[in-house]
Coordinates of C-alpha atoms in Angstrom, one line a residue:
Chain A
M1 CA 0.0 0.0 0.0
L2 CA 1.4 3.4 -1.0
L3 CA 0.1 6.6 0.6
G4 CA 0.6 10.1 -0.7
A5 CA 0.3 13.4 1.1
I6 CA 0.4 17.1 0.2
E7 CA 0.8 19.8 2.8
A8 CA -0.2 22.8 0.6
G9 CA 1.1 26.0 2.2
G10 CA 1.2 29.6 1.1
T11 CA 4.9 29.5 0.6
K12 CA 5.7 25.8 0.0
F13 CA 4.1 22.5 -0.9
I14 CA 5.4 19.6 1.0
C15 CA 4.8 16.2 -0.7
A16 CA 5.5 12.8 0.7
V17 CA 5.1 9.1 -0.1
A18 CA 4.9 6.5 2.6
D19 CA 4.1 2.9 3.1
K20 CA 1.1 1.7 5.2
N21 CA 3.2 2.0 8.4
L22 CA 3.9 5.6 7.5
Q23 CA 7.6 4.8 6.7
L24 CA 8.6 7.7 4.5
L25 CA 9.9 6.6 1.0
E26 CA 10.3 10.1 -0.5
R27 CA 9.6 13.7 0.5
I28 CA 10.0 17.0 -1.3
S29 CA 9.4 20.7 -0.6
L30 CA 8.3 22.8 -3.6
P31 CA 7.8 26.5 -3.8
T32 CA 4.2 27.8 -4.1
T33 CA 4.1 29.8 -7.3
T34 CA 1.1 29.5 -9.7
P35 CA -1.3 26.6 -9.6
T36 CA -0.2 25.3 -13.0
E37 CA 3.5 25.4 -12.2
T38 CA 3.2 24.1 -8.7
L39 CA 0.8 21.3 -9.6
A40 CA 3.1 20.2 -12.5
A41 CA 5.9 19.8 -10.0
V42 CA 3.6 17.9 -7.6
F43 CA 2.5 15.5 -10.4
A44 CA 6.2 15.0 -11.4
F45 CA 7.1 14.1 -7.8
F46 CA 4.4 11.5 -7.5
E47 CA 4.8 10.2 -11.1
P48 CA 7.1 7.2 -10.2
H49 CA 4.8 6.0 -7.4
Q50 CA 1.6 4.0 -7.8
L51 CA -0.4 5.7 -5.0
D52 CA -3.4 3.9 -3.5
A53 CA -4.7 7.0 -1.7
L54 CA -3.8 10.7 -1.2
A55 CA -4.7 13.4 1.2
I56 CA -4.2 17.2 1.1
G57 CA -4.0 19.5 4.0
S58 CA -4.3 22.9 2.4
F59 CA -3.9 26.6 3.4
G60 CA -7.2 28.2 3.5
P61 CA -9.9 29.3 3.5
I62 CA -11.0 26.2 1.5
D63 CA -14.3 24.7 0.7
V64 CA -14.6 21.4 2.6
N65 CA -18.4 21.1 2.3
E66 CA -19.0 18.1 0.2
V67 CA -22.4 19.2 -1.0
S68 CA -21.1 22.7 -2.1
P69 CA -20.7 23.4 -5.8
T70 CA -17.2 24.7 -5.1
Y71 CA -16.2 21.8 -2.8
G72 CA -12.4 21.3 -3.0
S73 CA -11.6 24.8 -4.1
I74 CA -9.4 27.4 -2.4
L75 CA -11.6 30.4 -1.5
A76 CA -10.8 34.1 -0.8
T77 CA -7.0 33.9 -0.2
P78 CA -4.7 36.9 -0.6
K79 CA -2.7 34.7 -3.0
I80 CA -4.5 35.9 -6.1
A81 CA -3.4 33.1 -8.5
W82 CA -4.9 30.6 -6.1
Q83 CA -8.3 32.3 -5.6
Q84 CA -11.1 29.9 -6.6
F85 CA -8.6 27.3 -7.8
D86 CA -10.2 23.8 -7.8
L87 CA -7.3 22.1 -6.0
L88 CA -9.1 18.9 -5.2
G89 CA -10.8 18.6 -8.6
T90 CA -7.4 19.1 -10.4
L91 CA -5.9 16.3 -8.3
K92 CA -8.9 14.0 -8.8
R93 CA -8.6 14.4 -12.6
H94 CA -5.0 13.4 -12.4
F95 CA -5.2 10.6 -9.8
Q96 CA -8.0 8.1 -10.0
I97 CA -7.7 7.2 -6.3
P98 CA -9.5 8.2 -3.1
I99 CA -8.4 11.7 -2.0
A100 CA -9.1 13.3 1.4
F101 CA -9.2 17.1 1.6
T102 CA -9.0 19.3 4.6
T103 CA -7.1 22.3 6.0
D104 CA -3.4 22.2 6.9
V105 CA -4.3 22.7 10.6
N106 CA -7.0 20.0 10.6
A107 CA -4.4 17.6 9.2
A108 CA -1.9 18.7 11.9
A109 CA -4.5 18.1 14.6
F110 CA -5.1 14.6 13.1
G111 CA -1.4 13.9 13.1
E112 CA -0.9 15.0 16.7
L113 CA -3.9 12.9 17.7
K114 CA -2.7 9.7 16.1
R115 CA 1.1 10.0 16.4
G116 CA 1.9 13.0 18.6
A117 CA 0.9 14.8 21.8
A118 CA -2.7 13.5 21.8
R119 CA -1.9 9.8 21.1
G120 CA -4.5 7.5 22.6
K121 CA -7.1 10.3 22.8
H122 CA -10.2 10.8 20.6
S123 CA -10.2 14.6 20.4
C124 CA -7.8 17.5 20.3
V125 CA -7.4 21.1 19.2
Y126 CA -4.2 22.1 17.3
L127 CA -3.5 25.8 17.4
T128 CA -0.6 27.3 15.5
V129 CA 0.5 30.8 16.5
G130 CA 2.9 32.4 14.1
T131 CA 2.3 35.1 11.4
G132 CA -1.4 34.2 11.9
I133 CA -3.3 32.0 14.2
G134 CA -5.0 28.9 12.8
G135 CA -6.7 26.0 14.5
G136 CA -7.7 22.5 13.6
V137 CA -10.0 20.2 15.5
V138 CA -10.6 16.4 15.8
M139 CA -13.6 15.3 17.9
N140 CA -14.8 11.6 18.2
D141 CA -11.7 10.7 16.0
Q142 CA -13.1 12.8 13.1
L143 CA -12.0 16.1 11.6
L144 CA -14.4 18.9 12.5
H145 CA -16.2 20.0 9.4
G146 CA -19.6 21.8 9.4
F147 CA -20.7 24.2 6.8
S148 CA -17.0 24.9 6.6
H149 CA -13.8 24.3 8.7
P150 CA -12.7 26.0 11.9
E151 CA -11.3 29.5 11.7
M152 CA -10.8 29.7 15.4
G153 CA -7.8 32.0 15.3
H154 CA -10.2 34.8 14.8
I155 CA -12.5 34.4 17.8
L156 CA -13.4 37.6 19.6
V157 CA -11.8 38.1 23.0
K158 CA -11.8 40.6 25.8
H159 CA -8.7 42.7 26.3
H160 CA -6.0 42.1 28.9
P161 CA -6.6 44.8 31.5
D162 CA -3.4 46.6 30.7
D163 CA -3.6 46.2 26.9
A164 CA -5.3 49.0 24.9
F165 CA -3.6 47.9 21.6
A166 CA -6.2 48.1 18.8
G167 CA -5.1 44.9 17.1
V168 CA -3.9 44.3 13.5
C169 CA -6.5 41.9 12.0
P170 CA -7.7 43.5 8.7
Y171 CA -11.1 42.0 9.3
H172 CA -11.7 42.3 13.0
G173 CA -9.0 44.5 14.5
D174 CA -8.8 43.0 18.0
C175 CA -9.8 39.4 17.5
L176 CA -7.4 36.7 18.8
E177 CA -5.2 36.8 15.7
G178 CA -5.3 40.6 15.7
L179 CA -4.0 40.7 19.3
A180 CA -1.8 37.6 19.7
A181 CA -0.2 36.5 16.4
G182 CA 3.4 37.4 15.8
P183 CA 2.7 40.6 13.9
A184 CA 0.5 41.8 16.7
I185 CA 3.2 41.3 19.3
A186 CA 5.7 43.1 17.1
A187 CA 3.3 46.0 16.4
R188 CA 2.4 46.4 20.1
F189 CA 6.0 46.7 21.2
Q190 CA 7.5 47.9 17.9
Q191 CA 10.1 45.2 17.8
A192 CA 10.1 41.7 16.4
A193 CA 8.6 39.2 18.9
T194 CA 11.7 37.0 18.7
T195 CA 13.9 39.9 20.1
L196 CA 11.7 40.3 23.2
P197 CA 13.4 38.8 26.3
P198 CA 11.4 36.0 28.2
E199 CA 10.7 38.3 31.2
H200 CA 9.2 41.0 28.9
E201 CA 5.5 41.9 29.7
A202 CA 4.7 41.0 26.1
W203 CA 4.6 37.3 27.1
D204 CA 2.3 38.0 30.0
I205 CA -0.2 39.7 27.7
E206 CA 0.3 37.0 25.1
A207 CA -0.3 34.2 27.6
F208 CA -3.5 36.0 28.7
Y209 CA -5.0 35.9 25.2
L210 CA -4.0 32.4 24.5
A211 CA -5.4 31.2 27.9
Q212 CA -8.6 33.0 27.1
A213 CA -8.9 31.3 23.7
A214 CA -8.1 28.0 25.4
V215 CA -10.9 28.6 27.9
N216 CA -13.4 29.3 25.2
Y217 CA -12.3 26.3 23.1
T218 CA -12.6 24.1 26.2
L219 CA -16.1 25.4 27.0
T220 CA -17.2 25.0 23.4
L221 CA -15.5 21.7 22.5
S222 CA -14.1 20.0 25.6
P223 CA -11.2 18.5 23.6
E224 CA -9.0 16.1 25.5
K225 CA -5.9 18.2 24.7
I226 CA -5.1 21.6 23.3
I227 CA -1.8 21.4 21.4
F228 CA 0.2 24.5 20.4
G229 CA 2.5 24.9 17.5
G230 CA 4.0 27.6 15.3
G231 CA 6.9 30.1 15.9
V232 CA 5.5 32.0 18.8
M233 CA 4.8 28.8 20.8
K234 CA 8.5 28.0 20.9
Q235 CA 8.7 30.6 23.7
S236 CA 8.6 28.2 26.6
Q237 CA 8.0 30.9 29.2
L238 CA 4.5 31.2 27.8
Y239 CA 3.3 27.8 29.1
P240 CA 3.3 28.4 32.9
K241 CA 1.8 31.9 32.4
M242 CA -0.8 30.5 30.1
R243 CA -1.8 27.8 32.6
H244 CA -1.9 30.4 35.3
Y245 CA -4.3 32.6 33.4
F246 CA -6.4 29.6 32.3
N247 CA -7.0 28.7 35.9
E248 CA -7.8 32.3 36.8
L249 CA -10.2 32.7 33.9
M250 CA -11.9 29.3 34.2
N251 CA -12.1 29.6 38.0
G252 CA -12.8 25.9 38.5
Y253 CA -16.0 25.9 36.5
V254 CA -15.0 22.9 34.4
N255 CA -12.7 20.1 35.6
T256 CA -10.2 19.9 32.8
P257 CA -7.3 17.3 32.7
P258 CA -4.3 18.6 34.6
L259 CA -3.1 21.7 32.8
D260 CA 0.5 20.6 32.3
Q261 CA -0.9 17.7 30.2
Y262 CA -3.8 19.7 28.7
L263 CA -2.2 22.9 27.3
V264 CA 0.9 21.5 25.7
Y265 CA 3.5 22.1 22.9
C266 CA 3.1 19.9 19.8
E267 CA 5.3 16.7 19.5
L268 CA 5.5 16.4 15.8
G269 CA 6.6 20.0 15.1
D270 CA 6.8 20.8 11.4
D271 CA 5.9 17.2 10.6
A272 CA 2.4 17.4 12.1
G273 CA 0.6 18.4 8.9
I274 CA 2.3 15.9 6.5
T275 CA 2.0 13.1 9.1
G276 CA -1.7 13.8 9.6
A277 CA -2.2 13.9 5.8
L278 CA -0.6 10.5 5.3
L279 CA -2.9 9.1 8.1
L280 CA -5.9 10.7 6.4
A281 CA -4.9 9.1 3.1
K282 CA -4.8 5.7 4.9
E283 CA -8.2 6.3 6.4
T284 CA -9.8 6.6 3.0
L285 CA -8.9 3.0 2.4
V286 CA -10.5 1.6 5.6
Chain B
M1 CA -39.9 -1.5 19.2
L2 CA -40.5 0.6 22.3
L3 CA -38.3 3.6 23.1
G4 CA -38.0 5.4 26.4
A5 CA -36.7 8.9 27.1
I6 CA -36.0 10.9 30.2
E7 CA -35.4 14.7 30.2
A8 CA -33.9 15.1 33.6
G9 CA -34.3 18.8 34.6
G10 CA -33.5 20.6 37.8
T11 CA -37.2 21.2 38.5
K12 CA -38.9 18.3 36.6
F13 CA -38.3 15.0 35.0
I14 CA -40.2 14.5 31.8
C15 CA -40.5 10.8 30.8
A16 CA -41.9 9.5 27.5
V17 CA -42.5 6.2 25.7
A18 CA -42.8 6.1 22.0
D19 CA -42.8 3.6 19.1
K20 CA -40.1 3.3 16.5
N21 CA -41.7 6.2 14.5
L22 CA -41.6 8.4 17.6
Q23 CA -45.4 8.2 18.0
L24 CA -45.9 9.1 21.6
L25 CA -47.6 6.4 23.7
E26 CA -47.3 8.0 27.1
R27 CA -45.7 11.0 28.7
I28 CA -45.4 12.3 32.2
S29 CA -43.9 15.2 34.1
L30 CA -42.5 14.5 37.6
P31 CA -41.2 16.9 40.1
T32 CA -37.4 16.7 40.8
T33 CA -37.1 16.0 44.5
T34 CA -34.5 13.5 45.8
P35 CA -32.9 10.9 43.6
T36 CA -34.6 8.0 45.5
E37 CA -38.1 9.5 45.3
T38 CA -37.8 10.8 41.7
L39 CA -36.3 7.6 40.4
A40 CA -39.0 5.5 42.1
A41 CA -41.6 7.6 40.2
V42 CA -39.6 7.2 36.9
F43 CA -39.5 3.4 37.4
A44 CA -43.2 3.3 38.1
F45 CA -44.0 5.2 35.0
F46 CA -42.0 2.9 32.7
E47 CA -43.1 -0.3 34.6
P48 CA -46.0 -1.2 32.2
H49 CA -43.7 -0.9 29.1
Q50 CA -41.2 -3.4 27.8
L51 CA -38.6 -0.9 26.6
D52 CA -36.0 -1.8 24.0
A53 CA -33.8 1.2 24.6
L54 CA -33.7 4.3 26.7
A55 CA -31.9 7.7 26.6
I56 CA -31.4 10.4 29.2
G57 CA -30.8 14.1 28.5
S58 CA -29.8 15.4 31.9
F59 CA -29.2 18.7 33.6
G60 CA -25.5 19.2 34.3
P61 CA -22.7 19.2 34.8
I62 CA -22.6 15.5 34.2
D63 CA -19.8 13.0 33.4
V64 CA -20.2 11.9 29.8
N65 CA -16.7 10.5 29.5
E66 CA -17.1 6.7 29.1
V67 CA -13.6 5.9 30.4
S68 CA -14.1 8.0 33.6
P69 CA -14.7 6.2 36.9
T70 CA -17.7 8.6 37.5
Y71 CA -19.2 8.1 34.0
G72 CA -22.9 8.6 34.2
S73 CA -22.9 10.7 37.4
I74 CA -24.2 14.2 38.0
L75 CA -21.3 16.3 39.1
A76 CA -21.1 19.6 41.1
T77 CA -24.7 20.8 40.8
P78 CA -26.2 23.3 43.3
K79 CA -28.9 20.7 43.9
I80 CA -27.2 19.0 46.8
A81 CA -29.2 15.8 46.9
W82 CA -28.1 15.1 43.3
Q83 CA -24.4 15.8 43.7
Q84 CA -22.3 12.8 42.6
F85 CA -25.5 10.8 42.1
D86 CA -24.9 7.9 39.7
L87 CA -27.9 8.5 37.4
L88 CA -26.9 6.3 34.5
G89 CA -25.7 3.5 36.8
T90 CA -29.0 3.5 38.7
L91 CA -31.0 3.2 35.5
K92 CA -28.6 0.5 34.1
R93 CA -29.2 -1.6 37.2
H94 CA -33.0 -1.3 36.8
F95 CA -33.2 -1.7 33.0
Q96 CA -31.1 -4.3 31.2
I97 CA -31.3 -2.4 27.9
P98 CA -29.0 -0.1 25.9
I99 CA -29.1 3.4 27.5
A100 CA -27.7 6.6 26.0
F101 CA -26.6 9.4 28.3
T102 CA -25.9 13.0 27.5
T103 CA -26.9 16.6 28.5
D104 CA -30.4 18.0 28.1
V105 CA -29.1 20.5 25.6
N106 CA -27.2 18.0 23.6
A107 CA -30.4 15.9 23.4
A108 CA -32.3 19.1 22.3
A109 CA -29.6 19.8 19.6
F110 CA -30.1 16.2 18.4
G111 CA -33.8 16.6 18.3
E112 CA -33.6 19.9 16.4
L113 CA -31.2 18.3 13.9
K114 CA -33.3 15.3 13.2
R115 CA -36.9 16.7 13.5
G116 CA -36.6 20.4 13.9
A117 CA -34.9 23.5 12.6
A118 CA -31.8 21.7 11.3
R119 CA -33.6 18.9 9.6
G120 CA -31.5 17.5 6.7
K121 CA -28.3 19.0 8.1
H122 CA -25.4 17.1 9.8
S123 CA -24.5 19.7 12.4
C124 CA -26.0 22.3 14.6
V125 CA -25.6 24.3 17.9
Y126 CA -28.6 24.5 20.2
L127 CA -28.4 27.4 22.7
T128 CA -31.0 27.9 25.4
V129 CA -31.1 31.4 27.0
G130 CA -33.2 31.6 30.1
T131 CA -32.2 31.6 33.8
G132 CA -28.9 30.4 32.5
I133 CA -27.3 29.8 29.1
G134 CA -26.6 26.2 28.0
G135 CA -25.5 24.9 24.7
G136 CA -25.5 21.5 22.9
V137 CA -23.7 20.6 19.8
V138 CA -24.1 17.9 17.0
M139 CA -21.3 17.7 14.5
N140 CA -21.0 15.0 11.8
D141 CA -24.4 13.7 13.1
Q142 CA -22.8 12.9 16.4
L143 CA -23.2 14.5 19.9
L144 CA -20.1 16.5 20.7
H145 CA -18.4 14.9 23.7
G146 CA -14.7 15.3 24.5
F147 CA -13.2 15.0 28.0
S148 CA -16.6 16.3 28.9
H149 CA -19.6 18.1 27.2
P150 CA -19.9 21.7 26.0
E151 CA -20.4 24.4 28.6
M152 CA -20.6 27.1 26.0
G153 CA -22.9 29.4 27.9
H154 CA -19.9 30.4 29.9
I155 CA -17.5 31.6 27.2
L156 CA -15.7 34.8 27.8
V157 CA -16.8 37.8 25.7
K158 CA -15.9 41.4 25.2
H159 CA -18.3 44.0 26.6
H160 CA -20.8 46.0 24.5
P161 CA -19.2 49.5 24.2
D162 CA -22.1 51.0 26.3
D163 CA -22.3 48.2 28.9
A164 CA -20.2 48.4 32.0
F165 CA -22.3 45.9 33.9
A166 CA -20.1 43.6 36.0
G167 CA -22.1 40.5 35.3
V168 CA -23.7 38.0 37.6
C169 CA -22.0 34.6 37.0
P170 CA -20.8 33.3 40.4
Y171 CA -17.7 31.8 38.6
H172 CA -16.8 34.3 35.9
G173 CA -18.7 37.5 36.6
D174 CA -18.9 38.8 33.0
C175 CA -18.9 35.6 30.9
L176 CA -21.8 35.2 28.4
E177 CA -24.2 33.8 31.0
G178 CA -23.1 36.4 33.5
L179 CA -24.0 39.2 31.0
A180 CA -26.8 37.8 28.9
A181 CA -28.9 35.2 30.7
G182 CA -32.3 36.4 32.1
P183 CA -31.0 37.2 35.6
A184 CA -28.3 39.4 34.0
I185 CA -30.8 41.4 32.0
A186 CA -32.9 41.8 35.1
A187 CA -30.0 42.9 37.3
R188 CA -28.6 45.4 34.7
F189 CA -32.0 47.2 34.4
Q190 CA -33.4 46.3 37.8
Q191 CA -36.6 44.9 36.4
A192 CA -37.6 41.5 35.1
A193 CA -36.6 40.9 31.5
T194 CA -40.1 40.1 30.4
T195 CA -41.3 43.6 31.5
L196 CA -38.9 45.4 29.3
P197 CA -40.5 46.7 26.1
P198 CA -39.2 45.5 22.7
E199 CA -37.6 48.9 21.9
H200 CA -35.7 49.0 25.2
E201 CA -31.9 49.3 24.8
A202 CA -31.7 46.0 26.9
W203 CA -32.4 44.0 23.7
D204 CA -29.7 45.8 21.7
I205 CA -27.1 44.9 24.4
E206 CA -28.5 41.3 24.6
A207 CA -28.3 40.9 20.8
F208 CA -24.7 42.1 20.8
Y209 CA -23.6 39.4 23.3
L210 CA -25.6 36.6 21.6
A211 CA -24.2 37.7 18.2
Q212 CA -20.7 37.7 19.6
A213 CA -21.2 34.2 21.0
A214 CA -22.6 33.0 17.7
V215 CA -19.6 34.4 15.9
N216 CA -17.2 32.5 18.2
Y217 CA -19.2 29.3 17.9
T218 CA -19.2 29.7 14.1
L219 CA -15.4 30.3 14.0
T220 CA -14.8 27.3 16.3
L221 CA -17.3 24.8 15.0
S222 CA -18.8 26.0 11.7
P223 CA -22.2 24.4 12.5
E224 CA -24.7 24.4 9.7
K225 CA -27.3 26.2 12.0
I226 CA -27.3 27.9 15.3
I227 CA -30.7 27.3 17.0
F228 CA -32.0 29.4 19.9
G229 CA -34.4 28.3 22.6
G230 CA -35.4 29.3 26.1
G231 CA -37.5 32.1 27.6
V232 CA -35.3 35.0 26.6
M233 CA -35.3 33.9 22.9
K234 CA -39.1 34.3 22.6
Q235 CA -38.3 38.0 22.3
S236 CA -38.6 38.2 18.5
Q237 CA -37.1 41.7 18.3
L238 CA -33.7 40.0 19.2
Y239 CA -33.3 38.2 15.8
P240 CA -32.8 41.1 13.4
K241 CA -30.6 42.9 15.9
M242 CA -28.5 39.7 16.5
R243 CA -28.1 39.2 12.7
H244 CA -27.0 42.8 12.4
Y245 CA -24.3 42.5 15.0
F246 CA -23.2 39.1 13.7
N247 CA -22.5 40.7 10.3
E248 CA -20.8 43.7 11.9
L249 CA -18.6 41.5 14.2
M250 CA -17.8 38.8 11.6
N251 CA -17.2 41.4 8.9
G252 CA -17.4 39.0 6.0
Y253 CA -14.5 36.8 7.2
V254 CA -16.5 33.6 6.9
N255 CA -19.3 32.9 4.4
T256 CA -22.0 31.6 6.6
P257 CA -25.3 30.4 5.3
P258 CA -27.8 33.3 4.9
L259 CA -28.3 34.7 8.5
D260 CA -32.1 34.4 8.5
Q261 CA -31.6 30.7 8.0
Y262 CA -28.5 30.4 10.2
L263 CA -29.4 32.2 13.4
V264 CA -32.9 30.9 14.1
Y265 CA -35.5 30.1 16.8
C266 CA -36.0 26.5 17.6
E267 CA -38.9 24.5 16.0
L268 CA -39.6 21.9 18.6
G269 CA -39.8 24.3 21.5
D270 CA -40.1 22.5 24.9
D271 CA -40.2 19.2 23.1
A272 CA -36.7 19.4 21.7
G273 CA -35.1 17.6 24.6
I274 CA -37.5 14.7 24.9
T275 CA -37.7 14.2 21.1
G276 CA -33.9 14.2 20.9
A277 CA -33.7 11.7 23.7
L278 CA -36.2 9.3 22.0
L279 CA -34.1 9.6 18.8
L280 CA -30.9 8.9 20.8
A281 CA -32.6 5.8 22.3
K282 CA -33.4 4.6 18.8
E283 CA -29.8 5.2 17.7
T284 CA -28.5 2.7 20.3
L285 CA -30.4 -0.1 18.5
V286 CA -28.9 0.6 15.0

């Protein structure tokens, strides 16, 4: 059995081929240029392999609603060449095999659930905090899809008492992404987030917003774990602060798992998405 | 095939027996007193019927985690006599049949999905706004259970610009329930919510909080419908205001279904919970 996976990102496409045990046979990283050019390179990579199934975890927003006329397309992305591009349809015309289609973060959540920080669980949230904030969800061992996919990086939040920053989200101003993604941290203190020392108040404010988001995800979904990835979440001083604020904001209302096992850094790192996609490809054959 | 259902509420237990087409054969409403007394009356009601399956939609918080040692119990409720009461276990010892166990609002969400406002869909949120705010969720045709069940009435929200009210939630102060349940409306304006005229500013503030909650649920779950029930939601002036604020707060970021079909009043009214429980009983036999 040969499995294929594509992690379609805004700057690069990662493609992989693995056997049924997820042993990697080949892997490549391709630049995201135009759909025609990038897909030609994708097809060339998979050409020597007789795939049995494929899965795509794509940058979004994408249409994951199987009954929608634009199912499988990329929607209103700032990457003009990819707007309305029928990614799934194009792949389906090339490969006559089962193909799973979801967001990059849903694929990462699935990867962390099956092989990473949420191994042995049936549900988790995966939240990546970097240049933006994106979230994926698995509940009851299934990807969370409704009329669309989660866009939980943009939930509305109340301000940290000492933070009057107006936020940088072009849609919402001070939504979670507008207040807590890397560019928000940089804009608030007028220096790159990575240059701020661990004891800087920036991390206290950041932890407050992430804790508040985690409280709301907990109250809405009750996932067995909330797993963090992305550049900002490499700042290890965030975790104790975040758990502190989580306790303060939740105030004992819901008995979560112990917080040092509940609000955790990812285990698969940059491999979460491609691993999850390989596992989703395998699922299509069950 | 005979189906039984119990909607276990804080003031009354509704019990029903129906055939496989959900034709009601018998129904009763019993006062919620002590577990011993109330359960004796429940057993007496079901006594003449040879049930094939049963389902309970219970007031909460309850333990819905099947691998937990207290699975099936009522947890930290203000109703002292019911704290830690093993509701599911007590019923399982009496009836040797399949028994489904979830929250009253999850059962109502399931009822609205299968027979009410979300007929033909695969996902919905059901939010009841009355003396408290409680939410149930169905995604991919399944009840949403993780380490626990949703408690989405308590999500944290930002204040309406003109509302400095501190909120009345004993746990969180100004969470959604603390700012927008019936007692919060009454406390803010020092008169019962039902006595406030439709043009009173109270409804504008109320609509803002409910819209904000709906935005956050949408971004986290992307349900195909958000269905409102409970006493406060009988105020029909809320719906246009709520849809207006939803548009303003979401600002076009996610393409939801048309709002007059997306943010809607329930169809089953007070029957949502018991109908959902009967359907959940039937599901155990599939």
